[in-house]
Amino acid sequence: MKQLSTKVTSNAHGQDSSYFLGWEEYEKNPYDEIKNPNGIIQMGLAENQLCFDLIETWLAKNPDAAGLKKEGQSIFKELALFQDYHGLPEFKKALAEFMEEIRGNRVTFDPSKIVLTAGSTSANETLMFCLAEPGDAFLLPTPYYPGFDRDLKWRTGAEIVPIHCSSSNGFQITESALQQAYQQAQKLDLKVKGVLVTNPSNPLGTMLTRRELNLLVDFITSKNIHLISDEIYSGTVFGFEQFVSVMDVLKDKKLENSEVSRRVHVVYSLSKDLGLPGFRVGAIYSNDEMVVSAATKMSSFGLVSSQTQYLLSALLSDKKFTGTYLNENQKRLKIRQKQLVSGLEAAGVTCLKSNAGLFCWVDMRHLLDTNTFEAELELWKKIVYEVKLNISPGSSCHCTEPGWFRVCFANMSEETLDLAMKRLKEYVESTDSRRLISKSSHERIKSLRKRTVSNWVFRVSWTDRVPDER
Amino acid sequence: MDLLSRKATCNSHGQDSSYFLGWEEYEKNPHDVVKNPHGIIQMGLAENQLCFDLLESWLIQNPDAASFKRDGQSVFRELALFQDYHGLSSFKKALADFMSENRQTRVSFDSNNLVLTAGATSANETLMFCLANPGDAFLLPTPYYPGFDRDLKWRTGVEIVPIQCTSSNGFHITKLALEEAYEQAKKLNLNVKGVLITNPSNPLGTTTTQTELNILFEFISKNKNIHLVSDEIYSGTAFSSSEFISVMEILKTNQLENTDVFKRVHIVYSLSKDLGLPGFRVGAIYSNDKDVISAATKMSSFGLVSSQTQYLLSSLLSDKKFTKNYLRENQRRLKNRQRMLVTGLEAIGIGCLKSNAGLFCWVDMRHLLSSKTFEAEMDLWKKIVYEVKLNISPGSSCHCEEPGWFRVCFANMSEETLKLALKRLKKFVDNGTLSRSCQVGESQSLKSSRKKTTTTVSNWVFRLSFHDRDAEER
């Protein structure tokens, strides 16, 4: 009889294991401006480090919030004892209003429909537990965040069936792709319980278009299934267009109090917009009372620290701060993204046109030796080892076309981004000249590389390190 | 097609629903010394409110810890970005040392074998996910913390089979009871994956004895695939550190380090009871099995401890002067407060199980029951809630086999409030004795009206089983 559960022994989260090689290498040799200027630059981490100064200034002006005081009086005891899974009311109110602000106050969020969770990692898993039985499936457009394989499937037993999106139309979701995914699930004998999208998208950095959102709402209506919209990047929209939430679409279609609206759920978090992944603040928003009720009880397994709820309720209740922050955050992200895009252009590399997120979806297909995932992995290894940049290969995001990479821009200084672009340009230029010489020995090298890649993948699949950052 | 999962709709955590009646009533009419002196006194909440002054002084003397500063420099950014599921190493080290201190350094804990989780609630569920498959069973001695029904079973699909303990021997675990539970599991076709104990015990308030620990270790030595999980969340509430024996000590004294038993013993801890910080969500799993540590670490992604909180507490617990003083003072105050409750109850002719730990007493009110039944226990409990205006926890909610036992908390209120509670109870008991003697003659009509009461209880139970309020506090 087995001593540990199958969840532990099956290692069901080790799928795109080669992905972790980059992480390992980075950890061994991390770039530091002063201490290690030739080290690997981390561009695989979707962190928002651009606006800490704004938060730090606010903290300095409002010491009570972190100091566990309210109007100069200590509230330490009340917070220390506060473990109500309904959450701190002031915090849920402030969070609801913040979510409204991000959506231009076009839609309203009722604080009583919010369930607080320890990060959106917890929110997504909890929603799976509430909406799906083991063996049920959710449809997800590819490419998607690698963490979903663990978050949605591992302990829940739910399955993911991909909705294949391709570069032919900018990776947008089409009706035929949706239907194909649904039929594929049926072929695999899986009951489809819903669709999960990330909007704005990780790794694409694009907002879902109104057309796609309408398509999704129509689809779930006809199939009588759920729609989860993970809007964790909603505050990172920097394009000219406004962010259109699934809640906007429900309102525009006059479906707010309909039965369909009870099957639409939003996931949020402060990890990306506010750059606070360490504080573990996530939320589920649902119009279905039973989902809110069950999810609230389940949140016992991952409550937000009351110390943190209090701090953030003070921060988010300050409307002057939130208005300035959201504005400034957009501005800085836009500038930084432009820096990356032009840097890549200078290296002859393009990206998917993006208007949100903390990363670009970069097209390196022309740098592949062959139009294969093996070639993508080879290119990636070169970029990690020779160019010394850790970026995320599209295969780790279940992209169906080789050659795409996610490159983050908001987790480093301008100077570091410049350096990264310089290194890439140098590599591309040298590769171009090298490729002309080695074309003849190409076949021999191809077979060699294939074997080595497989071994690496095998070895790394048992590594203990999983990057939980998105 | 079912739109929601069975987990969401079955409400499998609504079992002892009548339990929540007391909570509801308390919420409607909570006692307040000034604003509502006749309200219901909350004695069903195992909180430790006795040492906040010590924590608050420390915070005043060490303002950096809460303000994201280290040596006057801001560490806000590092903390804001820190989401490594291996946890803040300074915090894990401080926590490991604190756990060792709690055991008078008779054993030491390696911080690499610690997994941080959002509270012991998360730790216990995570351990179940790691050690058991859906349909497997864990054996738990009764009475046990009602929350285990949800924490261990709900999303994991694991079953609990009770190890029946009785007042005949102070509710100690016996070899016979353990084996009977094992056989019962087999009869139910359940694969037993382990035993889970709470030491010191909730709701008994007693430390697990050497004899009991020997029985448990013998059991898992014999059954090579069975784990032992020891929830030691109340370890710092043992009035005398020498009386608390951790399973880690047994491993050491019996020199089990190189045996396979070593990897099958796991501890759960939390700062919710010893430090009185349930709101901060700080729990931990300790295991000598590298695979368990590895899997539990990954699973902790679903319930990490806020880095803001890890930092504050790593400062606090690294202050050895503070921790030494705190542990000693905490023990002293708890002991005094428990004595106050015990003597107060004695004066009313109510006995408790002799306890040496915890934030509550296991109170014997069997003699106040109108009949030796759980219905009578419910009746008595309702009277205590509505008439005496005390919310205490009925033994049936803890799966106690024998009716008439109640868990009564003493560390979540002031001395004055405790005295008031005892006064009210005395009044009720004195009056009760009077009214019971009147009732003997009318037993028939009472019996039928009681029957009606039973029906009403069932309705309440039914209604409450869909109530949204769940007392998640232990």
Short mmCIF file of N, CA, C and O in Angstrom, two decimals, chain B residues 60-170:
data_model
loop_
_atom_site.label_atom_id
_atom_site.label_comp_id
_atom_site.label_asym_id
_atom_site.label_seq_id
_atom_site.Cartn_x
_atom_site.Cartn_y
_atom_site.Cartn_z
N ILE B 60 5.52 48.32 20.70
CA ILE B 60 5.87 49.71 20.96
C ILE B 60 7.39 49.88 21.01
O ILE B 60 7.95 50.83 20.47
N GLN B 61 8.04 48.90 21.65
CA GLN B 61 9.50 48.99 21.76
C GLN B 61 10.21 48.66 20.46
O GLN B 61 11.39 48.97 20.30
N ASN B 62 9.53 48.00 19.56
CA ASN B 62 10.15 47.56 18.31
C ASN B 62 9.31 47.97 17.10
O ASN B 62 8.81 47.13 16.36
N PRO B 63 9.18 49.27 16.86
CA PRO B 63 8.28 49.77 15.81
C PRO B 63 8.68 49.36 14.39
O PRO B 63 7.84 49.31 13.51
N ASP B 64 9.95 49.05 14.18
CA ASP B 64 10.38 48.65 12.84
C ASP B 64 9.66 47.43 12.30
O ASP B 64 9.39 47.32 11.11
N ALA B 65 9.39 46.48 13.19
CA ALA B 65 8.85 45.19 12.76
C ALA B 65 7.54 45.33 11.99
O ALA B 65 7.31 44.62 11.00
N ALA B 66 6.66 46.23 12.46
CA ALA B 66 5.38 46.39 11.77
C ALA B 66 5.47 47.40 10.63
O ALA B 66 4.63 47.42 9.74
N SER B 67 6.52 48.24 10.67
CA SER B 67 6.61 49.30 9.64
C SER B 67 7.52 48.96 8.49
O SER B 67 8.04 49.85 7.82
N PHE B 68 7.75 47.70 8.26
CA PHE B 68 8.54 47.29 7.10
C PHE B 68 9.96 47.85 7.13
O PHE B 68 10.50 48.20 6.09
N LYS B 69 10.54 47.95 8.33
CA LYS B 69 11.91 48.46 8.39
C LYS B 69 12.82 47.46 9.06
O LYS B 69 12.41 46.68 9.92
N ARG B 70 14.09 47.48 8.63
CA ARG B 70 15.09 46.67 9.30
C ARG B 70 16.25 47.59 9.57
O ARG B 70 16.82 48.16 8.63
N ASP B 71 16.62 47.77 10.83
CA ASP B 71 17.68 48.70 11.21
C ASP B 71 17.42 50.08 10.62
O ASP B 71 18.32 50.73 10.08
N GLY B 72 16.16 50.48 10.68
CA GLY B 72 15.80 51.81 10.21
C GLY B 72 15.65 51.93 8.69
O GLY B 72 15.16 52.93 8.19
N GLN B 73 16.06 50.88 7.94
CA GLN B 73 15.94 50.92 6.47
C GLN B 73 14.67 50.22 6.02
O GLN B 73 14.32 49.18 6.57
N SER B 74 14.06 50.74 4.97
CA SER B 74 12.81 50.12 4.49
C SER B 74 13.08 48.80 3.80
O SER B 74 13.97 48.69 2.96
N VAL B 75 12.30 47.79 4.16
CA VAL B 75 12.38 46.51 3.46
C VAL B 75 11.04 46.23 2.78
O VAL B 75 10.69 45.10 2.46
N PHE B 76 10.29 47.31 2.58
CA PHE B 76 8.95 47.17 2.01
C PHE B 76 8.96 46.43 0.67
O PHE B 76 8.21 45.49 0.46
N ARG B 77 9.83 46.88 -0.24
CA ARG B 77 9.86 46.24 -1.56
C ARG B 77 10.13 44.76 -1.51
O ARG B 77 9.45 43.97 -2.17
N GLU B 78 11.18 44.40 -0.75
CA GLU B 78 11.52 42.98 -0.68
C GLU B 78 10.34 42.17 -0.17
O GLU B 78 10.05 41.09 -0.66
N LEU B 79 9.67 42.71 0.85
CA LEU B 79 8.56 41.98 1.43
C LEU B 79 7.37 41.94 0.47
O LEU B 79 6.73 40.90 0.30
N ALA B 80 7.09 43.07 -0.17
CA ALA B 80 5.96 43.12 -1.11
C ALA B 80 6.13 42.07 -2.21
O ALA B 80 5.16 41.46 -2.67
N LEU B 81 7.38 41.83 -2.61
CA LEU B 81 7.65 40.90 -3.70
C LEU B 81 7.87 39.47 -3.23
O LEU B 81 7.90 38.55 -4.04
N PHE B 82 8.04 39.29 -1.93
CA PHE B 82 8.44 37.96 -1.44
C PHE B 82 7.26 36.99 -1.38
O PHE B 82 6.45 37.04 -0.46
N GLN B 83 7.18 36.06 -2.35
CA GLN B 83 6.10 35.08 -2.35
C GLN B 83 6.65 33.65 -2.47
O GLN B 83 5.95 32.74 -2.90
N ASP B 84 7.90 33.48 -2.11
CA ASP B 84 8.54 32.18 -2.17
C ASP B 84 7.87 31.22 -1.21
O ASP B 84 7.82 31.50 0.00
N TYR B 85 7.37 30.13 -1.73
CA TYR B 85 6.65 29.20 -0.85
C TYR B 85 7.56 28.47 0.12
O TYR B 85 7.09 27.74 0.99
N HIS B 86 8.88 28.70 0.03
CA HIS B 86 9.77 28.14 1.04
C HIS B 86 9.72 28.99 2.31
O HIS B 86 10.26 28.61 3.33
N GLY B 87 9.07 30.16 2.21
CA GLY B 87 8.92 30.99 3.39
C GLY B 87 10.15 31.83 3.70
O GLY B 87 11.25 31.56 3.25
N LEU B 88 9.94 32.89 4.49
CA LEU B 88 11.03 33.77 4.91
C LEU B 88 11.92 32.95 5.83
O LEU B 88 11.47 32.47 6.88
N SER B 89 13.18 32.76 5.45
CA SER B 89 14.00 31.84 6.25
C SER B 89 14.24 32.34 7.66
O SER B 89 14.31 31.53 8.59
N SER B 90 14.31 33.66 7.85
CA SER B 90 14.48 34.17 9.21
C SER B 90 13.25 33.83 10.05
O SER B 90 13.35 33.56 11.25
N PHE B 91 12.08 33.83 9.42
CA PHE B 91 10.88 33.50 10.16
C PHE B 91 10.82 32.02 10.50
O PHE B 91 10.50 31.63 11.63
N LYS B 92 11.16 31.18 9.53
CA LYS B 92 11.11 29.74 9.79
C LYS B 92 12.10 29.36 10.88
O LYS B 92 11.81 28.51 11.73
N LYS B 93 13.24 30.00 10.87
CA LYS B 93 14.23 29.68 11.87
C LYS B 93 13.73 30.10 13.25
O LYS B 93 13.81 29.34 14.22
N ALA B 94 13.17 31.31 13.31
CA ALA B 94 12.65 31.80 14.59
C ALA B 94 11.51 30.92 15.07
O ALA B 94 11.37 30.64 16.27
N LEU B 95 10.69 30.47 14.15
CA LEU B 95 9.55 29.62 14.51
C LEU B 95 10.04 28.26 15.00
O LEU B 95 9.55 27.73 16.01
N ALA B 96 11.04 27.70 14.32
CA ALA B 96 11.60 26.41 14.73
C ALA B 96 12.19 26.52 16.14
O ALA B 96 11.98 25.64 16.98
N ASP B 97 12.87 27.62 16.40
CA ASP B 97 13.45 27.82 17.73
C ASP B 97 12.35 27.98 18.77
O ASP B 97 12.46 27.47 19.89
N PHE B 98 11.29 28.68 18.41
CA PHE B 98 10.18 28.90 19.33
C PHE B 98 9.52 27.58 19.68
O PHE B 98 9.18 27.32 20.85
N MET B 99 9.35 26.72 18.69
CA MET B 99 8.75 25.41 18.92
C MET B 99 9.64 24.59 19.85
O MET B 99 9.16 23.86 20.72
N SER B 100 10.93 24.77 19.68
CA SER B 100 11.85 24.03 20.53
C SER B 100 11.77 24.55 21.97
O SER B 100 11.75 23.78 22.93
N GLU B 101 11.67 25.86 22.09
CA GLU B 101 11.56 26.49 23.41
C GLU B 101 10.32 26.01 24.13
O GLU B 101 10.31 25.82 25.34
N ASN B 102 9.26 25.84 23.37
CA ASN B 102 7.98 25.37 23.89
C ASN B 102 8.11 23.97 24.49
O ASN B 102 7.26 23.52 25.24
N ARG B 103 9.14 23.29 24.07
CA ARG B 103 9.36 21.93 24.55
C ARG B 103 10.61 21.91 25.42
O ARG B 103 11.31 20.90 25.51
N GLN B 104 10.87 23.07 26.01
CA GLN B 104 12.03 23.25 26.89
C GLN B 104 13.32 22.77 26.25
O GLN B 104 14.19 22.20 26.91
N THR B 105 13.44 22.99 24.97
CA THR B 105 14.59 22.60 24.15
C THR B 105 14.99 21.14 24.33
O THR B 105 16.13 20.75 24.09
N ARG B 106 14.03 20.32 24.73
CA ARG B 106 14.33 18.88 24.84
C ARG B 106 14.47 18.29 23.44
O ARG B 106 15.11 17.26 23.26
N VAL B 107 13.85 18.96 22.47
CA VAL B 107 14.04 18.55 21.07
C VAL B 107 14.30 19.82 20.25
O VAL B 107 13.93 20.91 20.66
N SER B 108 14.94 19.64 19.09
CA SER B 108 15.17 20.79 18.23
C SER B 108 14.47 20.55 16.90
O SER B 108 14.23 19.40 16.52
N PHE B 109 14.11 21.64 16.24
CA PHE B 109 13.42 21.55 14.96
C PHE B 109 14.27 22.16 13.86
O PHE B 109 14.80 23.26 14.01
N ASP B 110 14.37 21.45 12.75
CA ASP B 110 15.14 21.94 11.61
C ASP B 110 14.20 22.76 10.73
O ASP B 110 13.21 22.25 10.23
N SER B 111 14.52 24.03 10.56
CA SER B 111 13.62 24.90 9.80
C SER B 111 13.42 24.43 8.36
O SER B 111 12.44 24.80 7.72
N ASN B 112 14.30 23.60 7.85
CA ASN B 112 14.12 23.06 6.50
C ASN B 112 13.00 22.04 6.43
O ASN B 112 12.54 21.70 5.35
N ASN B 113 12.60 21.56 7.58
CA ASN B 113 11.52 20.58 7.62
C ASN B 113 10.19 21.22 7.96
O ASN B 113 9.22 20.54 8.27
N LEU B 114 10.15 22.57 7.92
CA LEU B 114 8.93 23.30 8.22
C LEU B 114 8.29 23.79 6.94
O LEU B 114 8.97 24.29 6.04
N VAL B 115 6.96 23.69 6.87
CA VAL B 115 6.21 24.27 5.75
C VAL B 115 5.24 25.26 6.37
O VAL B 115 4.47 24.89 7.26
N LEU B 116 5.28 26.51 5.93
CA LEU B 116 4.36 27.51 6.46
C LEU B 116 3.03 27.46 5.71
O LEU B 116 3.00 27.30 4.49
N THR B 117 1.94 27.61 6.46
CA THR B 117 0.61 27.57 5.84
C THR B 117 -0.26 28.65 6.48
O THR B 117 0.04 29.11 7.58
N ALA B 118 -1.34 29.00 5.81
CA ALA B 118 -2.24 30.03 6.34
C ALA B 118 -3.08 29.43 7.46
O ALA B 118 -4.25 29.13 7.28
N GLY B 119 -2.46 29.27 8.63
CA GLY B 119 -3.18 28.70 9.76
C GLY B 119 -3.09 27.19 9.83
O GLY B 119 -2.73 26.53 8.84
N ALA B 120 -3.41 26.64 10.99
CA ALA B 120 -3.38 25.18 11.14
C ALA B 120 -4.51 24.54 10.35
O ALA B 120 -4.42 23.37 9.97
N THR B 121 -5.57 25.31 10.09
CA THR B 121 -6.69 24.82 9.27
C THR B 121 -6.14 24.36 7.92
O THR B 121 -6.44 23.28 7.43
N SER B 122 -5.30 25.21 7.32
CA SER B 122 -4.68 24.89 6.05
C SER B 122 -3.67 23.76 6.19
O SER B 122 -3.58 22.87 5.33
N ALA B 123 -2.91 23.76 7.27
CA ALA B 123 -1.89 22.73 7.49
C ALA B 123 -2.53 21.34 7.56
O ALA B 123 -2.06 20.39 6.92
N ASN B 124 -3.59 21.23 8.34
CA ASN B 124 -4.24 19.94 8.49
C ASN B 124 -4.82 19.43 7.17
O ASN B 124 -4.66 18.26 6.81
N GLU B 125 -5.47 20.32 6.43
CA GLU B 125 -6.04 19.90 5.14
C GLU B 125 -4.93 19.48 4.18
O GLU B 125 -5.02 18.46 3.50
N THR B 126 -3.86 20.27 4.16
CA THR B 126 -2.74 19.96 3.27
C THR B 126 -2.14 18.60 3.60
O THR B 126 -1.82 17.81 2.71
N LEU B 127 -2.00 18.31 4.89
CA LEU B 127 -1.45 17.00 5.27
C LEU B 127 -2.34 15.88 4.77
O LEU B 127 -1.86 14.85 4.31
N MET B 128 -3.65 16.08 4.85
CA MET B 128 -4.56 15.06 4.35
C MET B 128 -4.35 14.84 2.85
O MET B 128 -4.30 13.71 2.36
N PHE B 129 -4.22 15.93 2.12
CA PHE B 129 -3.99 15.82 0.67
C PHE B 129 -2.69 15.07 0.39
O PHE B 129 -2.57 14.39 -0.63
N CYS B 130 -1.73 15.23 1.29
CA CYS B 130 -0.43 14.58 1.06
C CYS B 130 -0.40 13.13 1.48
O CYS B 130 0.30 12.31 0.89
N LEU B 131 -1.14 12.81 2.54
CA LEU B 131 -1.01 11.47 3.10
C LEU B 131 -2.11 10.51 2.68
O LEU B 131 -1.94 9.30 2.79
N ALA B 132 -3.24 11.03 2.26
CA ALA B 132 -4.38 10.16 1.98
C ALA B 132 -5.05 10.44 0.65
O ALA B 132 -5.02 11.56 0.15
N ASN B 133 -5.64 9.38 0.08
CA ASN B 133 -6.45 9.53 -1.12
C ASN B 133 -7.91 9.59 -0.73
O ASN B 133 -8.28 9.17 0.37
N PRO B 134 -8.77 10.12 -1.63
CA PRO B 134 -10.19 10.13 -1.31
C PRO B 134 -10.66 8.73 -0.93
O PRO B 134 -10.30 7.76 -1.61
N GLY B 135 -11.43 8.64 0.16
CA GLY B 135 -11.90 7.34 0.59
C GLY B 135 -11.03 6.71 1.65
O GLY B 135 -11.43 5.76 2.33
N ASP B 136 -9.80 7.22 1.84
CA ASP B 136 -8.95 6.70 2.92
C ASP B 136 -9.47 7.27 4.23
O ASP B 136 -10.25 8.22 4.25
N ALA B 137 -9.00 6.70 5.35
CA ALA B 137 -9.49 7.17 6.65
C ALA B 137 -8.37 7.52 7.61
O ALA B 137 -7.26 6.98 7.54
N PHE B 138 -8.68 8.46 8.49
CA PHE B 138 -7.81 8.78 9.62
C PHE B 138 -8.60 8.47 10.88
O PHE B 138 -9.81 8.69 10.95
N LEU B 139 -7.90 7.93 11.89
CA LEU B 139 -8.54 7.63 13.16
C LEU B 139 -8.31 8.80 14.11
O LEU B 139 -7.17 9.27 14.24
N LEU B 140 -9.39 9.27 14.74
CA LEU B 140 -9.28 10.40 15.66
C LEU B 140 -9.91 10.06 16.99
O LEU B 140 -11.05 9.59 17.03
N PRO B 141 -9.21 10.32 18.11
CA PRO B 141 -9.83 10.05 19.40
C PRO B 141 -10.96 11.06 19.65
O PRO B 141 -10.82 12.25 19.31
N THR B 142 -12.07 10.60 20.20
CA THR B 142 -13.16 11.50 20.57
C THR B 142 -13.01 11.82 22.05
O THR B 142 -12.48 11.00 22.80
N PRO B 143 -13.48 12.97 22.52
CA PRO B 143 -14.03 14.04 21.69
C PRO B 143 -12.96 14.82 20.94
O PRO B 143 -11.82 14.89 21.38
N TYR B 144 -13.34 15.38 19.78
CA TYR B 144 -12.37 16.16 19.01
C TYR B 144 -12.97 17.47 18.51
O TYR B 144 -14.17 17.67 18.51
N TYR B 145 -12.09 18.37 18.12
CA TYR B 145 -12.45 19.69 17.61
C TYR B 145 -13.43 19.55 16.43
O TYR B 145 -13.11 18.89 15.45
N PRO B 146 -14.62 20.17 16.51
CA PRO B 146 -15.63 20.01 15.46
C PRO B 146 -15.14 20.40 14.06
O PRO B 146 -15.58 19.84 13.07
N GLY B 147 -14.22 21.38 13.99
CA GLY B 147 -13.71 21.83 12.70
C GLY B 147 -13.01 20.76 11.89
O GLY B 147 -12.88 20.87 10.67
N PHE B 148 -12.57 19.69 12.56
CA PHE B 148 -11.87 18.62 11.83
C PHE B 148 -12.77 17.98 10.78
O PHE B 148 -12.30 17.53 9.74
N ASP B 149 -14.07 17.95 11.07
CA ASP B 149 -14.98 17.34 10.09
C ASP B 149 -14.89 18.06 8.76
O ASP B 149 -14.97 17.47 7.70
N ARG B 150 -14.71 19.36 8.82
CA ARG B 150 -14.57 20.11 7.58
C ARG B 150 -13.13 20.07 7.10
O ARG B 150 -12.85 19.72 5.96
N ASP B 151 -12.20 20.40 7.99
CA ASP B 151 -10.80 20.55 7.58
C ASP B 151 -10.19 19.27 7.00
O ASP B 151 -9.45 19.32 6.02
N LEU B 152 -10.50 18.13 7.61
CA LEU B 152 -9.85 16.90 7.17
C LEU B 152 -10.60 16.20 6.04
O LEU B 152 -10.00 15.45 5.27
N LYS B 153 -11.92 16.43 5.96
CA LYS B 153 -12.73 15.61 5.06
C LYS B 153 -13.29 16.31 3.83
O LYS B 153 -13.38 15.71 2.75
N TRP B 154 -13.70 17.56 3.99
CA TRP B 154 -14.53 18.21 2.99
C TRP B 154 -14.00 18.14 1.57
O TRP B 154 -14.64 17.52 0.70
N ARG B 155 -12.83 18.76 1.33
CA ARG B 155 -12.37 18.81 -0.06
C ARG B 155 -11.43 17.66 -0.39
O ARG B 155 -11.07 17.45 -1.55
N THR B 156 -11.01 16.96 0.68
CA THR B 156 -10.03 15.90 0.45
C THR B 156 -10.69 14.56 0.15
O THR B 156 -10.07 13.68 -0.44
N GLY B 157 -11.92 14.39 0.62
CA GLY B 157 -12.60 13.11 0.43
C GLY B 157 -12.14 12.06 1.43
O GLY B 157 -12.46 10.88 1.32
N VAL B 158 -11.37 12.51 2.43
CA VAL B 158 -10.88 11.57 3.45
C VAL B 158 -11.97 11.36 4.50
O VAL B 158 -12.80 12.24 4.72
N GLU B 159 -12.00 10.19 5.13
CA GLU B 159 -12.99 9.89 6.17
C GLU B 159 -12.35 9.92 7.55
O GLU B 159 -11.16 9.70 7.69
N ILE B 160 -13.19 10.19 8.56
CA ILE B 160 -12.72 10.12 9.95
C ILE B 160 -13.44 8.96 10.62
O ILE B 160 -14.66 8.83 10.54
N VAL B 161 -12.65 8.10 11.28
CA VAL B 161 -13.25 7.03 12.08
C VAL B 161 -12.84 7.30 13.53
O VAL B 161 -11.66 7.45 13.83
N PRO B 162 -13.84 7.41 14.43
CA PRO B 162 -13.51 7.80 15.80
C PRO B 162 -12.89 6.68 16.63
O PRO B 162 -13.26 5.51 16.49
N ILE B 163 -11.95 7.10 17.50
CA ILE B 163 -11.40 6.20 18.52
C ILE B 163 -12.16 6.61 19.78
O ILE B 163 -11.95 7.70 20.32
N GLN B 164 -13.09 5.78 20.21
CA GLN B 164 -13.97 6.18 21.30
C GLN B 164 -13.25 6.23 22.64
O GLN B 164 -12.67 5.24 23.07
N CYS B 165 -13.29 7.39 23.26
CA CYS B 165 -12.70 7.55 24.59
C CYS B 165 -13.81 7.91 25.56
O CYS B 165 -14.77 8.62 25.18
N THR B 166 -13.70 7.43 26.78
CA THR B 166 -14.77 7.65 27.74
C THR B 166 -14.25 8.21 29.06
O THR B 166 -13.04 8.17 29.35
N SER B 167 -15.22 8.66 29.86
CA SER B 167 -14.87 9.26 31.13
C SER B 167 -14.38 8.22 32.13
O SER B 167 -13.80 8.56 33.16
N SER B 168 -14.61 6.94 31.82
CA SER B 168 -14.20 5.89 32.77
C SER B 168 -12.72 5.95 33.09
O SER B 168 -12.29 5.55 34.17
N ASN B 169 -11.95 6.45 32.14
CA ASN B 169 -10.50 6.57 32.41
C ASN B 169 -9.98 7.94 32.02
O ASN B 169 -8.87 8.08 31.53
N GLY B 170 -10.82 8.95 32.22
CA GLY B 170 -10.37 10.30 31.91
C GLY B 170 -10.20 10.55 30.43
O GLY B 170 -9.39 11.38 30.03
#
